[in-house]
Each structure stands twice: as structure tokens, then as C-alpha cells.
Short mmCIF file of C-alpha atoms in Angstrom, two decimals:
data_model
loop_
_atom_site.label_atom_id
_atom_site.label_comp_id
_atom_site.label_asym_id
_atom_site.label_seq_id
_atom_site.Cartn_x
_atom_site.Cartn_y
_atom_site.Cartn_z
CA MET B 9 80.57 -9.64 -59.10
CA GLU B 10 81.63 -12.45 -56.79
CA ASN B 11 80.59 -15.99 -57.58
CA TYR B 12 78.48 -17.13 -54.63
CA PRO B 13 77.60 -20.81 -54.20
CA LYS B 14 74.00 -21.77 -54.85
CA PRO B 15 71.86 -21.97 -51.72
CA MET B 16 70.09 -25.14 -50.65
CA THR B 17 66.96 -25.23 -52.75
CA HIS B 18 65.86 -28.83 -52.39
CA LEU B 19 64.60 -28.92 -48.83
CA LYS B 20 61.85 -31.24 -47.73
CA VAL B 21 60.08 -30.74 -44.41
CA VAL B 22 60.05 -34.06 -42.57
CA SER B 23 58.23 -32.89 -39.45
CA ARG B 24 56.97 -29.74 -37.78
CA LYS B 25 55.94 -29.54 -34.14
CA ASP B 26 55.02 -26.61 -31.90
CA VAL B 27 57.03 -26.85 -28.68
CA LEU B 28 55.51 -23.70 -27.14
CA ARG B 29 52.34 -21.80 -27.96
CA THR B 30 51.27 -18.48 -26.43
CA LYS B 31 48.61 -15.89 -27.26
CA LEU B 32 51.05 -13.89 -29.45
CA PHE B 33 53.58 -16.39 -30.83
CA ARG B 34 54.68 -20.01 -31.03
CA VAL B 35 58.00 -21.79 -31.06
CA SER B 36 58.17 -24.48 -33.72
CA LYS B 37 60.71 -27.26 -34.20
CA VAL B 38 61.11 -28.08 -37.89
CA THR B 39 63.06 -31.06 -39.19
CA PHE B 40 63.94 -31.10 -42.86
CA LYS B 41 66.25 -32.93 -45.23
CA GLY B 42 68.25 -31.31 -47.94
CA SER B 43 71.49 -31.27 -49.84
CA THR B 44 74.24 -29.05 -48.49
CA LEU B 45 76.59 -26.95 -50.59
CA LYS B 46 79.06 -29.83 -50.36
CA GLY B 47 76.52 -32.24 -51.83
CA LEU B 48 75.75 -34.03 -48.57
CA ASN B 49 72.15 -35.06 -47.98
CA LYS B 50 71.61 -34.16 -44.34
CA THR B 51 68.86 -33.76 -41.80
CA HIS B 52 68.61 -30.27 -40.33
CA ILE B 53 66.66 -29.14 -37.27
CA HIS B 54 65.59 -25.54 -36.74
CA LYS B 55 63.70 -23.99 -33.86
CA ASN B 56 61.88 -20.87 -34.93
CA VAL B 57 59.70 -18.25 -33.29
CA LEU B 58 56.60 -17.63 -35.39
CA ARG B 59 54.96 -14.40 -34.33
CA ASP B 60 51.35 -13.73 -35.24
CA PRO B 61 50.93 -11.03 -37.92
CA ILE B 62 50.84 -7.41 -36.85
CA VAL B 63 49.54 -4.18 -38.33
CA VAL B 64 51.40 -0.87 -38.33
CA VAL B 65 49.35 2.27 -38.98
CA PHE B 66 50.46 5.66 -40.29
CA PRO B 67 47.67 8.22 -39.87
CA MET B 68 48.34 11.29 -42.03
CA ASP B 69 46.42 14.56 -42.19
CA GLU B 70 45.76 16.67 -45.28
CA VAL B 71 48.90 18.83 -44.81
CA GLY B 72 51.37 15.95 -44.45
CA ASN B 73 51.63 15.49 -40.70
CA VAL B 74 51.86 11.93 -39.43
CA TYR B 75 50.63 10.88 -36.02
CA LEU B 76 52.99 8.65 -34.10
CA ILE B 77 52.80 7.53 -30.49
CA ARG B 78 55.22 7.82 -27.63
CA GLN B 79 55.03 4.96 -25.16
CA TYR B 80 57.10 3.05 -22.64
CA ARG B 81 58.28 -0.34 -23.92
CA TYR B 82 59.18 -2.59 -21.00
CA LEU B 83 61.31 -4.91 -23.17
CA LEU B 84 63.55 -1.95 -24.10
CA GLU B 85 63.19 -0.34 -20.65
CA ARG B 86 62.57 3.09 -22.18
CA THR B 87 60.02 5.28 -23.88
CA ILE B 88 60.11 5.26 -27.67
CA LEU B 89 58.51 7.09 -30.59
CA GLU B 90 56.81 4.68 -32.98
CA ALA B 91 53.81 4.07 -35.21
CA VAL B 92 50.55 2.67 -33.90
CA ALA B 93 50.81 -1.12 -34.06
CA GLY B 94 49.14 -4.24 -32.80
CA HIS B 95 48.42 -7.90 -33.38
CA VAL B 96 45.96 -9.29 -35.87
CA ASP B 97 43.53 -11.35 -33.80
CA LYS B 98 42.72 -14.88 -34.96
CA GLY B 99 40.11 -14.73 -37.72
CA GLU B 100 40.46 -10.95 -38.07
CA LYS B 101 41.42 -9.25 -41.33
CA PRO B 102 44.49 -6.95 -41.14
CA ILE B 103 42.43 -3.87 -42.12
CA SER B 104 40.03 -4.54 -39.22
CA SER B 105 42.99 -4.85 -36.84
CA ALA B 106 44.44 -1.59 -38.16
CA GLU B 107 41.15 0.26 -37.63
CA ARG B 108 40.78 -1.20 -34.12
CA GLU B 109 44.36 -0.46 -33.04
CA LEU B 110 44.28 3.10 -34.37
CA PHE B 111 41.07 3.86 -32.49
CA GLU B 112 42.09 2.12 -29.25
CA GLU B 113 45.54 3.69 -29.02
CA THR B 114 44.78 7.19 -30.34
CA GLY B 115 41.02 7.72 -30.59
CA ILE B 116 41.46 8.36 -34.32
CA LYS B 117 39.05 7.02 -36.94
CA ALA B 118 39.95 7.22 -40.62
CA ALA B 119 37.59 7.34 -43.60
CA GLN B 120 40.25 6.35 -46.14
CA TRP B 121 42.65 3.39 -45.83
CA GLU B 122 45.48 2.20 -48.04
CA HIS B 123 47.42 -1.03 -47.58
CA MET B 124 51.00 0.12 -48.29
CA GLY B 125 52.39 -3.39 -48.24
CA MET B 126 53.52 -6.31 -46.15
CA ILE B 127 57.05 -6.76 -44.81
CA GLU B 128 58.95 -9.58 -43.14
CA GLY B 129 60.65 -8.56 -39.91
CA SER B 130 63.28 -11.26 -40.23
CA ALA B 131 64.11 -14.28 -42.37
CA SER B 132 66.03 -16.29 -39.82
CA VAL B 133 65.06 -17.43 -36.33
CA VAL B 134 62.02 -15.17 -35.84
CA ARG B 135 59.27 -14.78 -38.43
CA SER B 136 57.19 -11.65 -38.06
CA VAL B 137 54.91 -10.35 -40.80
CA ALA B 138 53.77 -6.72 -40.61
CA HIS B 139 51.00 -5.14 -42.69
CA LEU B 140 51.61 -1.41 -43.20
CA PHE B 141 48.60 0.90 -43.56
CA LEU B 142 48.15 4.57 -44.42
CA ALA B 143 45.08 6.13 -42.76
CA ARG B 144 43.62 9.38 -44.20
CA GLU B 145 40.62 11.66 -43.62
CA LEU B 146 41.08 11.54 -39.87
CA LYS B 147 38.49 12.17 -37.17
CA PHE B 148 39.84 12.60 -33.64
CA GLY B 149 38.20 11.26 -30.49
CA GLU B 150 39.09 9.81 -27.11
CA PRO B 151 41.63 6.96 -27.06
CA HIS B 152 40.86 3.65 -25.33
CA PRO B 153 44.28 2.11 -24.62
CA GLU B 154 44.72 -1.16 -22.77
CA GLU B 155 45.25 -0.88 -19.02
CA ASP B 156 49.03 -1.31 -19.23
CA GLU B 157 49.51 1.12 -22.15
CA ASP B 158 50.66 4.66 -21.36
CA ILE B 159 50.46 6.34 -24.76
CA SER B 160 50.73 9.94 -25.92
CA LEU B 161 49.92 11.07 -29.46
CA VAL B 162 52.66 12.96 -31.35
CA LYS B 163 51.81 15.08 -34.41
CA ILE B 164 54.88 15.53 -36.62
CA PRO B 165 55.51 16.57 -40.24
CA LEU B 166 56.57 13.57 -42.33
CA ARG B 167 59.93 15.20 -43.22
CA GLU B 168 60.73 15.62 -39.49
CA ALA B 169 59.77 12.01 -38.81
CA ILE B 170 62.16 10.95 -41.59
CA GLU B 171 64.90 13.07 -39.97
CA LYS B 172 64.25 11.25 -36.68
CA VAL B 173 64.69 7.93 -38.49
CA ILE B 174 67.98 9.08 -40.06
CA SER B 175 69.28 10.31 -36.68
CA LEU B 176 68.09 7.00 -35.12
CA GLU B 177 65.83 8.77 -32.67
CA ILE B 178 63.17 6.47 -34.13
CA GLN B 179 64.50 2.90 -33.94
CA SER B 180 61.43 0.72 -34.41
CA SER B 181 62.16 -1.16 -37.64
CA THR B 182 58.53 -1.30 -38.80
CA THR B 183 58.13 2.42 -38.13
CA MET B 184 61.36 3.19 -39.99
CA VAL B 185 60.39 1.14 -43.05
CA GLY B 186 56.84 2.48 -43.04
CA LEU B 187 57.92 6.13 -42.89
CA PHE B 188 60.40 5.71 -45.76
CA LEU B 189 57.80 3.83 -47.79
CA LEU B 190 55.22 6.53 -47.09
CA LYS B 191 57.67 9.22 -48.22
CA GLU B 192 58.35 7.38 -51.49
CA LEU B 193 54.66 6.67 -52.15
CA ARG B 194 53.84 10.36 -51.69
CA LYS B 195 56.69 11.32 -54.02
CA LYS B 196 55.33 8.97 -56.73
CA LYS B 197 51.80 10.35 -56.42
CA LYS B 198 53.09 13.92 -56.92
CA GLN B 199 54.79 12.99 -60.21
#
């Protein structure tokens, strides 16, 4: 194994200031002091995008089908296949956001919920925390999407969804991680 130098571990935040704040994220300028790998005590400035937490929901029926959504994403300029997802509103618990988003986007209500875990979208310039939920015991109703959301519900066996991840037909990172995690959690429960 290669001998990597130790990372900077003695960092002290000197100041933190939001330079931009929106409904969904903020840009923060952080100044900190710390020793470099060469032993120099320097001041470092980082500008980071801090995105509000999101929830990603994987509704699954009793025979192992997952329900994903197909929707146009203007940032990508194309329609994609992904899991139901949305922002956690200020003061809202992630489970409440997951229930709300699932119902709004698909019309589905679930009687059983499992928090599969929390993941970091990135550890560099953008910080984005995602809470992954499994929703079971599904009841289907009418969706109530936002005015600018054009969403269609896609029922797909979990194994086929995994194949779409492997072939990169599904490219949403939170959807990819969530589907693989769901597959592994189901495998563990069968043992």
C-alpha cells in the first residue's frame, strides 16, 4: 500500500459568511487556518454551496416492484428516470418530507416506512445531504404535482431497475445509490 501524506487535520474556522441565500441553497464563504502538508500555517478561503437536505423515496410493492418517476429535468435538458425526491422544508422532519413528496408526485401513500440511511452527495464544493426511504404497504391515489412538474409513474421490478443503473440508463446518483442499497438490504433480510 502506498504511503499517503496525512491530511490537514488541525483546521480552525476563522469566519463563515453567507454570500448568497436562496429558498433551496446558500453559498457560504469560509475562512480557516491550518497547517499544510509542508508544515506551513496558512489561511485558506473556500466558497461552498450548501444545499438544503433532500429526501429520496423508493416505494416498493409486495412482489418487489419499485415505483420510479419519469420527468423532464430542465437543467439536464432531457427526460430522466429517477426516484421520487424533494427538499426538506425548514422545520420539517425528513420522514414528513418523504411522505409529502411521495403523495404529491405519485398519489401514493405508504403505511410502512424505513429510513435506509443518509448519504452525502459530495464532499468538496457542494454539500448535499440525502435521506433515503423505503416505502411499503402502498395505497394508490391521484398525484398532486407542482405546476411545473410533468411526471409519469413507472412500475419496474427491482432487478430491472438495477440493470438500468448498470447500463447507465438511470444516471441520478441518489437513485443509483438507493437502488443498490435497497437490493442489498433485501438480500440481507432474506438470509
